[in-house]
mmCIF file of C-alpha atoms in Angstrom:
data_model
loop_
_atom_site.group_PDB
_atom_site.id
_atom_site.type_symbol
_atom_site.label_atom_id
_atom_site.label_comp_id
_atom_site.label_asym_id
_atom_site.label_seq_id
_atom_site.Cartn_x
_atom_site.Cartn_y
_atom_site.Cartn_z
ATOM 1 C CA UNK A 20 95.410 91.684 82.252
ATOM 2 C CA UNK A 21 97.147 92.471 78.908
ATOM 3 C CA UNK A 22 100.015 89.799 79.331
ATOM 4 C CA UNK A 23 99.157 86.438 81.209
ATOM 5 C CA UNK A 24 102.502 84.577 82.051
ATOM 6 C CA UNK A 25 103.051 80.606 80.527
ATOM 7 C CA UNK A 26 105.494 78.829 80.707
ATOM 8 C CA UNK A 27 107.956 78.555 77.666
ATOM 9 C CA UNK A 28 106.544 76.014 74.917
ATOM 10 C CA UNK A 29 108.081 73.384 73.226
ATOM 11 C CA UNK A 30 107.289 74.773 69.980
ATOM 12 C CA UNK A 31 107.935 78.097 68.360
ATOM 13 C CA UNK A 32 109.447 79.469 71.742
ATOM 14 C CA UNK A 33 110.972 82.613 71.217
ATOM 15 C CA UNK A 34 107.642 84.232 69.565
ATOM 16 C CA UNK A 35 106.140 84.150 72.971
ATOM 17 C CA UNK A 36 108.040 86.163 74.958
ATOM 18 C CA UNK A 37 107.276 89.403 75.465
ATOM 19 C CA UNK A 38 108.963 93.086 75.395
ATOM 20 C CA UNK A 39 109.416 92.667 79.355
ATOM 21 C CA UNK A 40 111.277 89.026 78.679
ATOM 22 C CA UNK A 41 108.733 86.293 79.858
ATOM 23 C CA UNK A 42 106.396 84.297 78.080
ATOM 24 C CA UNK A 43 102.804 85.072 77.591
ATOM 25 C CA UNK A 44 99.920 84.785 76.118
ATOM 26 C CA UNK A 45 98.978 88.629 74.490
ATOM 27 C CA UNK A 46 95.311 89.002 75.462
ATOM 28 C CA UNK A 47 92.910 92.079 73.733
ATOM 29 C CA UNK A 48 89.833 92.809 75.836
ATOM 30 C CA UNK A 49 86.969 95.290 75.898
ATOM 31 C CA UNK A 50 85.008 96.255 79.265
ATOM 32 C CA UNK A 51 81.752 98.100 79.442
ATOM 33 C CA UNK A 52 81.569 100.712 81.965
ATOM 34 C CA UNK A 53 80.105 97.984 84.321
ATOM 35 C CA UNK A 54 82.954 96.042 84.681
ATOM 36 C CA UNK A 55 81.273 92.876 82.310
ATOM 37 C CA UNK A 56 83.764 92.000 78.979
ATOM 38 C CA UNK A 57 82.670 92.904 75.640
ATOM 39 C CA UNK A 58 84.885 91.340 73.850
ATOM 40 C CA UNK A 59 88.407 89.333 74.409
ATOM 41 C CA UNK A 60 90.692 87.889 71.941
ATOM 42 C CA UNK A 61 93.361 85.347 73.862
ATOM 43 C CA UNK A 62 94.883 83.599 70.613
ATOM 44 C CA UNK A 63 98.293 85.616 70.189
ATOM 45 C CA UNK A 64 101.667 84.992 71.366
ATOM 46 C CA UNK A 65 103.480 87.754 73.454
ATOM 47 C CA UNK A 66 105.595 89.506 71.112
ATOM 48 C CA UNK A 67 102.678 90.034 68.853
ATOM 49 C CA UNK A 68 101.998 93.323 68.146
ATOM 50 C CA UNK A 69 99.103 95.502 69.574
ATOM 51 C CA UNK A 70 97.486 97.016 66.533
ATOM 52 C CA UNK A 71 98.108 93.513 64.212
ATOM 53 C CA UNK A 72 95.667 91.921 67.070
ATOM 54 C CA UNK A 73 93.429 94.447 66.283
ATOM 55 C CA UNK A 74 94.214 94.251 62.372
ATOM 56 C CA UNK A 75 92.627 90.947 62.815
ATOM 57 C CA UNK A 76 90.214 90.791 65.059
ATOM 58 C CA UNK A 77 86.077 90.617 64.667
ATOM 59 C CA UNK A 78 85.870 94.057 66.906
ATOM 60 C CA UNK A 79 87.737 96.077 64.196
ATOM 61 C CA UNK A 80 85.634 94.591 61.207
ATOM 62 C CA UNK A 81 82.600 95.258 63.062
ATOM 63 C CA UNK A 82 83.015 99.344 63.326
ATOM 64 C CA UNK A 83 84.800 99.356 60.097
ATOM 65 C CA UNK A 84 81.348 97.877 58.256
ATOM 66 C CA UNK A 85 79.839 100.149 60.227
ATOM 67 C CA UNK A 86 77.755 97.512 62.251
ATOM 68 C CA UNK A 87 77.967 99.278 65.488
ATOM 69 C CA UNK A 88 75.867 102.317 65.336
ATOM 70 C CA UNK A 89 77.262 105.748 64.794
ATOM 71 C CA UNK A 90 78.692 107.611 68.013
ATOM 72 C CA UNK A 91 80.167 104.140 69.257
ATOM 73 C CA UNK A 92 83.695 104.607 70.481
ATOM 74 C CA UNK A 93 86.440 102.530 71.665
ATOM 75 C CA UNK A 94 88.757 103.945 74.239
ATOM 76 C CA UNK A 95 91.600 102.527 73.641
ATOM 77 C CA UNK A 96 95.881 103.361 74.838
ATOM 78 C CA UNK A 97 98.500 104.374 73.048
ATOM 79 C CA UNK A 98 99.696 101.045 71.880
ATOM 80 C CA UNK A 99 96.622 101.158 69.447
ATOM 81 C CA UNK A 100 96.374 103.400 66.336
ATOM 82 C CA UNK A 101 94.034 106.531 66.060
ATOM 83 C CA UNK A 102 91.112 105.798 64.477
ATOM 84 C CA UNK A 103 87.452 107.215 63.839
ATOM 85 C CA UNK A 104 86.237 105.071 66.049
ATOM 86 C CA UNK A 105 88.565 104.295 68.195
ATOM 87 C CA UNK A 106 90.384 107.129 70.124
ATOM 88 C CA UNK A 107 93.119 107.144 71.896
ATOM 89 C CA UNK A 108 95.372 109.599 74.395
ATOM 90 C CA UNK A 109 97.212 112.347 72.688
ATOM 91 C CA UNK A 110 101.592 111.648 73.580
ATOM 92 C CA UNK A 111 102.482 115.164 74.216
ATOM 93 C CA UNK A 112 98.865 117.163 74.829
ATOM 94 C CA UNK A 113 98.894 120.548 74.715
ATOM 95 C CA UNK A 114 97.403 123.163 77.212
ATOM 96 C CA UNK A 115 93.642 123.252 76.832
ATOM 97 C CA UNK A 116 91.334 120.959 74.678
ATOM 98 C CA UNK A 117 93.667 117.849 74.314
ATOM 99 C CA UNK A 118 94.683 117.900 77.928
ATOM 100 C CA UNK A 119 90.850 118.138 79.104
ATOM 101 C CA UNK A 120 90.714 115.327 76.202
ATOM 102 C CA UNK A 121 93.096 112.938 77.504
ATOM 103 C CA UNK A 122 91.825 113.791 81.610
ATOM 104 C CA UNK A 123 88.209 112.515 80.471
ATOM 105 C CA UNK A 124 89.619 109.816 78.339
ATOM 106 C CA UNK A 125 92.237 108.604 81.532
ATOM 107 C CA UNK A 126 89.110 108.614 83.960
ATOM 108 C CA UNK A 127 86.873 106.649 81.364
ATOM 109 C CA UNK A 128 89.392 104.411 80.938
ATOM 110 C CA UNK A 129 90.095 103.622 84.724
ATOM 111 C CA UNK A 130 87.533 101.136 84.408
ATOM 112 C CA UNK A 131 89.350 98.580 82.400
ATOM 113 C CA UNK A 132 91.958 98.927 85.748
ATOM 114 C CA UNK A 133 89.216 97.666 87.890
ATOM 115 C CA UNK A 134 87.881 95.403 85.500
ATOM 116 C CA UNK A 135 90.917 93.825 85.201
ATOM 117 C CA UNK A 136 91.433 93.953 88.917
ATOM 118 C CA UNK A 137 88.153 92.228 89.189
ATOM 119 C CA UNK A 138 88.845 89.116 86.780
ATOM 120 C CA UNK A 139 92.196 88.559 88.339
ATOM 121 C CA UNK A 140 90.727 88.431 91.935
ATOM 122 C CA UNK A 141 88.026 85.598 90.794
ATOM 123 C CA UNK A 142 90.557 84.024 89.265
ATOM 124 C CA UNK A 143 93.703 83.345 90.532
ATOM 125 C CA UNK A 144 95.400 81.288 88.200
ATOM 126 C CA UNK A 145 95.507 84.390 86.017
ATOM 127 C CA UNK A 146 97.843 85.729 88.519
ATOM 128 C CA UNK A 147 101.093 83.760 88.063
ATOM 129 C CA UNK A 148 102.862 81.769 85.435
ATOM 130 C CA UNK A 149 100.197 78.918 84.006
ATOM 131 C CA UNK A 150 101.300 75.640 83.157
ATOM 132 C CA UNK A 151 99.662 74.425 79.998
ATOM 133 C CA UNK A 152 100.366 74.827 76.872
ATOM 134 C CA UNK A 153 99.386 78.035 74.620
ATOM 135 C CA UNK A 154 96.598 76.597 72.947
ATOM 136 C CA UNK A 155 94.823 75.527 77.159
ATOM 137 C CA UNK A 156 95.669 78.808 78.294
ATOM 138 C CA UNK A 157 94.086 80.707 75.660
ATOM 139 C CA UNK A 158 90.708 78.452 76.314
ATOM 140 C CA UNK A 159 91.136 79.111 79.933
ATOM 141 C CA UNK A 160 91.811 82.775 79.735
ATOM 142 C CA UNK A 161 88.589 82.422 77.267
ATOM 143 C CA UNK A 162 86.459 80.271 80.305
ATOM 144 C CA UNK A 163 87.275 82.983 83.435
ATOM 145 C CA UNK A 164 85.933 85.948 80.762
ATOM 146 C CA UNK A 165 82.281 83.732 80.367
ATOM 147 C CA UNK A 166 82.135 82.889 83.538
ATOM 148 C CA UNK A 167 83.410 86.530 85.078
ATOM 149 C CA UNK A 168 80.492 87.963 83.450
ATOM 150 C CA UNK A 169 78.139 85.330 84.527
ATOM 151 C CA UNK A 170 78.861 86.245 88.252
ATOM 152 C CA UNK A 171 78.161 90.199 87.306
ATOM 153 C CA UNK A 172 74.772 89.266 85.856
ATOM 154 C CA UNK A 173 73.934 87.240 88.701
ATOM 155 C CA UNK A 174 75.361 89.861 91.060
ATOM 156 C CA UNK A 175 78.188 87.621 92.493
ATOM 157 C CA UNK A 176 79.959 88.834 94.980
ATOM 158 C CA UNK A 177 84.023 88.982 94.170
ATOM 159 C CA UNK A 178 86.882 88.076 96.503
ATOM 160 C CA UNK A 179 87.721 90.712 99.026
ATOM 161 C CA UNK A 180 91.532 90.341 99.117
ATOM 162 C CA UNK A 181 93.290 92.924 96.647
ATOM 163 C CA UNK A 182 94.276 91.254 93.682
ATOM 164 C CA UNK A 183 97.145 92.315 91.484
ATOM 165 C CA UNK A 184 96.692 95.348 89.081
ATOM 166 C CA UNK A 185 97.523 94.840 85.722
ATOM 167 C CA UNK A 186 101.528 94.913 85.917
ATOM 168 C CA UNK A 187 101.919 95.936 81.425
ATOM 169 C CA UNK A 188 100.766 99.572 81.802
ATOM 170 C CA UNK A 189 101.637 101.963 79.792
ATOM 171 C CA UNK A 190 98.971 104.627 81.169
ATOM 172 C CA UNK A 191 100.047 108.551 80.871
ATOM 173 C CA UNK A 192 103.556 109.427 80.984
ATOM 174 C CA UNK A 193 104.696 105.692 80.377
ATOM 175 C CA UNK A 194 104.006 106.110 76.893
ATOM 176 C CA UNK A 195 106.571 104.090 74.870
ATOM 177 C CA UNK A 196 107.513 104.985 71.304
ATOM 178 C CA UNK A 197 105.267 102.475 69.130
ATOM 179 C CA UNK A 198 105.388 101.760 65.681
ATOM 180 C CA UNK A 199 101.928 101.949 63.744
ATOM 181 C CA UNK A 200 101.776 100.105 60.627
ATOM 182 C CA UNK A 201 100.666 102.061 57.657
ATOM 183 C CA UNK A 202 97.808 100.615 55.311
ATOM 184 C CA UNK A 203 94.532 100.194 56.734
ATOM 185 C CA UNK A 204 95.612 100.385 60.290
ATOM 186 C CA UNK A 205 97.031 103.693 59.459
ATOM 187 C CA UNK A 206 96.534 106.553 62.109
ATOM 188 C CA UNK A 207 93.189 107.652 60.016
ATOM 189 C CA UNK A 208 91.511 108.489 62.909
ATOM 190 C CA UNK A 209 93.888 111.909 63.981
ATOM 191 C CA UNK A 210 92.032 114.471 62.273
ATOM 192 C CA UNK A 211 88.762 113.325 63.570
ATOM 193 C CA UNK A 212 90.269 113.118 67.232
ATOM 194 C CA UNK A 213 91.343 116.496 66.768
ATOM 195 C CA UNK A 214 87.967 117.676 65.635
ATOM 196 C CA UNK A 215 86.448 115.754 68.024
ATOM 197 C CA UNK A 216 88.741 117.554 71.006
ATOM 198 C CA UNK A 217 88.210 121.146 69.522
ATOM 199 C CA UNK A 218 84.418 120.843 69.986
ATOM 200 C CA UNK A 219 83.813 118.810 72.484
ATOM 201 C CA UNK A 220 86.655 119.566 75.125
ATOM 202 C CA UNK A 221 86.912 123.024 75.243
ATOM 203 C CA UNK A 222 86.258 123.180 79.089
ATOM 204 C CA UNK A 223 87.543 120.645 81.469
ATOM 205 C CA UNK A 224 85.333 117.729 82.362
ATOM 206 C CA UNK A 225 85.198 118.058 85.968
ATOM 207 C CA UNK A 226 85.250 114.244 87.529
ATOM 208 C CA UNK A 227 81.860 114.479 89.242
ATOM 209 C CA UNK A 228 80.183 115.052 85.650
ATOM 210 C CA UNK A 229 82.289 112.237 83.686
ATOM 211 C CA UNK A 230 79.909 109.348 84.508
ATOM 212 C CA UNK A 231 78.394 106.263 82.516
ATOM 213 C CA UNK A 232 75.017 104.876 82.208
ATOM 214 C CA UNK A 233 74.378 101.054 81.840
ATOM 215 C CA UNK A 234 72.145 100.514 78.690
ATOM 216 C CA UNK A 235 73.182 97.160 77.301
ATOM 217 C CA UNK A 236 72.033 94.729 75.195
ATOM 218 C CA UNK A 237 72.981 91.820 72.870
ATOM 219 C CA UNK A 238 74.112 93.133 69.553
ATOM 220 C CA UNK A 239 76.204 90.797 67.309
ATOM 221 C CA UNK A 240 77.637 87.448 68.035
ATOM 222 C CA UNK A 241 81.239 86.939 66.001
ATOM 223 C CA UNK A 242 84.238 84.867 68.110
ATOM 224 C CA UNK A 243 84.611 81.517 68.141
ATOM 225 C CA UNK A 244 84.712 81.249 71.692
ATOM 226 C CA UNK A 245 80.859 82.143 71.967
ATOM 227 C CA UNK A 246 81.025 85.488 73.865
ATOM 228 C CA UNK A 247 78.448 88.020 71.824
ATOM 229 C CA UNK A 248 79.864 91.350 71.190
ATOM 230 C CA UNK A 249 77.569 93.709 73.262
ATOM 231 C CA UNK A 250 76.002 97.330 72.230
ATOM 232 C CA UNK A 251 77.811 99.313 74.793
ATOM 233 C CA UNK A 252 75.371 102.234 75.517
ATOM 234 C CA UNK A 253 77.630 104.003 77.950
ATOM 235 C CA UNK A 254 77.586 107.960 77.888
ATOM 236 C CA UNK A 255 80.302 109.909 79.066
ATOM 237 C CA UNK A 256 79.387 113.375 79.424
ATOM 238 C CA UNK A 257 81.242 116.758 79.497
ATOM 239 C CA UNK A 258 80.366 119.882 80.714
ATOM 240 C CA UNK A 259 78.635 121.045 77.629
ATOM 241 C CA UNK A 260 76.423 118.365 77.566
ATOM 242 C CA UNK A 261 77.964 116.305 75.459
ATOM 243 C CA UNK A 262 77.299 112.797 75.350
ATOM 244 C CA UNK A 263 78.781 110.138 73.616
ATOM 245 C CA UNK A 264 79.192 106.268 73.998
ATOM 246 C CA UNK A 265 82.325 104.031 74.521
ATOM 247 C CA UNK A 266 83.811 101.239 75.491
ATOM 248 C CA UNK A 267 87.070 100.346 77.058
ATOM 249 C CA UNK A 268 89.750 98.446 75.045
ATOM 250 C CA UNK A 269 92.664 97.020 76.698
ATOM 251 C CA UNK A 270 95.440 94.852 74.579
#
C-alpha cells in the first residue's frame, strides 16, 4: 500500500505530498507470512520520511528493548536503515553470499506484495484518491487493517477481480539513493547483516526450500488503534538448515 492518495488538505498542504507529487497519507505496515498485519502505523503525511516513521514507532522500541525474542527479524526495503534486527537488501550485492542473501530476502518479502494486493482488493476505497480529511483517512486505513485480518481468521474469502499492486515500489534494481539519518537510526545493523550473509548464505536458497511456517500468537499490545503486535514465528529456511524468523515490513 505504502502511499494511499487524499485529497490536498486545507491545512499544512504541501507536507503531504509525496516524492511522486500527490498527496498521501505515508502508511508503515508489517505482514506475517500469512498474509494477516502485524503491525500498521497510518499517522504520517507523505513526504515523511521512511526511517523517521520507524524512529518513532512502537515496532522499533519493541526489538530495541529487546521484547521480541532473540532471532526475530524484520524484512524490511531499502528505504529503511540496516539494523540488527531488521535487515534489509544489499544496493550493489556481490557474486555469492549477498546475492543468495538478497534472492531469499526478495522471495520472503513477496508476501507483503500479496498482502498488500489482498487489502486493496477487500477494500476498494484504498484504491483511488479518498476524500476526507488526513486525520478520517488515517482511522479508515486503521479500520480495513482490523477488519482485513478478521476475514483471514475467519477464513473469508477475498474478491476475485485483480486488484492493483502496490504502485511505490522500490523492489531490486529500483533502488533510489536514500538518506539514513545518523544517531540511533544509524545503519548499526551492517556488520551483523554481513555476518549474518557469510554464514548463513553461502549456498543459494533454492525457492522450493525458502518456505514459512504459521506459529502465531498474541504477544504485546502497544498502538493506539488497538491492533496487538503479534509473535511472528515464521521460519525461513536455507539449504543448510538454517532457520530463522521474520516478518515483513513495508513503509
Amino acid at each position: 500500500m505504502e502511499h494511499v492518495r487524499i485529497i490536498a488538505p486545507s491545512e499544512d498542504e504541501a507536507v503531504f505530498v509525496n516524492r511522486r507529487n500527490f498527496h498521501s497519507i505515508n502508511v508503515q505496515i508489517v505482514f506475517n507470512a500469512a498474509c494477516k498485519i502485524l503491525d500498521t502505523v497510518a499517522k504520517w503525511p507523505g513526504s515523511t520520511h521512511d526511517a523517521r516513521m520507524l524512529s518513532e514507532s512502537g515496532i522499533r522500541q519493541l526489538f530495541e528493548r529487546h521484547y521480541v525474542p532473540a532471532n526475530c527479524h524484520l524484512l524490511g526495503d531499502s528505504g529503511y536503515p540496516c539494523k540488527p534486527w531488521l535487515l534489509t537488501p544489499y544496493l550493489q550485492p556481490r557474486q555469492g553470499p549477498q546475492l543468495n542473501y538478497n534472492r531469499a530476502h526478495k522471495t520472503t518479502r513477496a508476501v507483503v506484495e500479496r498482502g498488500i494486493g489482498q487489502l486493496k482488493r477487500r477494500f476498494h476505497v484504498l484504491h483511488g484518491e479518498v476524500r476526507l480529511r488526513p486525520e478520517k483517512v488515517s482511522k479508515v486505513i486503521i479500520a480495513c487493517a482490523i477488519l482485513h485480518n478478521i476475514c483471514k481468521v475467519r477464513q473469508i474469502a477475498e474478491p476475485l477481480e485483480d486488484g492493483d499492486e502496490d504502485e511505490d515500489n522500490d523492489e531490486d534494481g529500483g533502488e533510489e539513493d536514500i538518506y539514513i539519518p545518523q544517531g540511533n537510526l544509524a545503519q548499526s545493523g551492517l556488520p551483523y547483516r554481513a555476518n549474518f550473509t557469510n554464514i548463513h548464505f553461502r549456498q543459494a536458497v533454492a525457492p522450493c526450500l525458502l518456505r514459512t511456517c504459521d506459529g502465531i500468537k498474541n504477544y504485546h499490545s502497544f498502538t493506539g488503534h488497538h491492533l496487538q503486535l503479534l509473535n511472528a514465528r515464521h521460519r525461513t529456511q536455507s539449504v543448510n538448515g538454517l532457520c530463522f524468523r521474520c516478518s515483513i515490513l513495508r513503509r
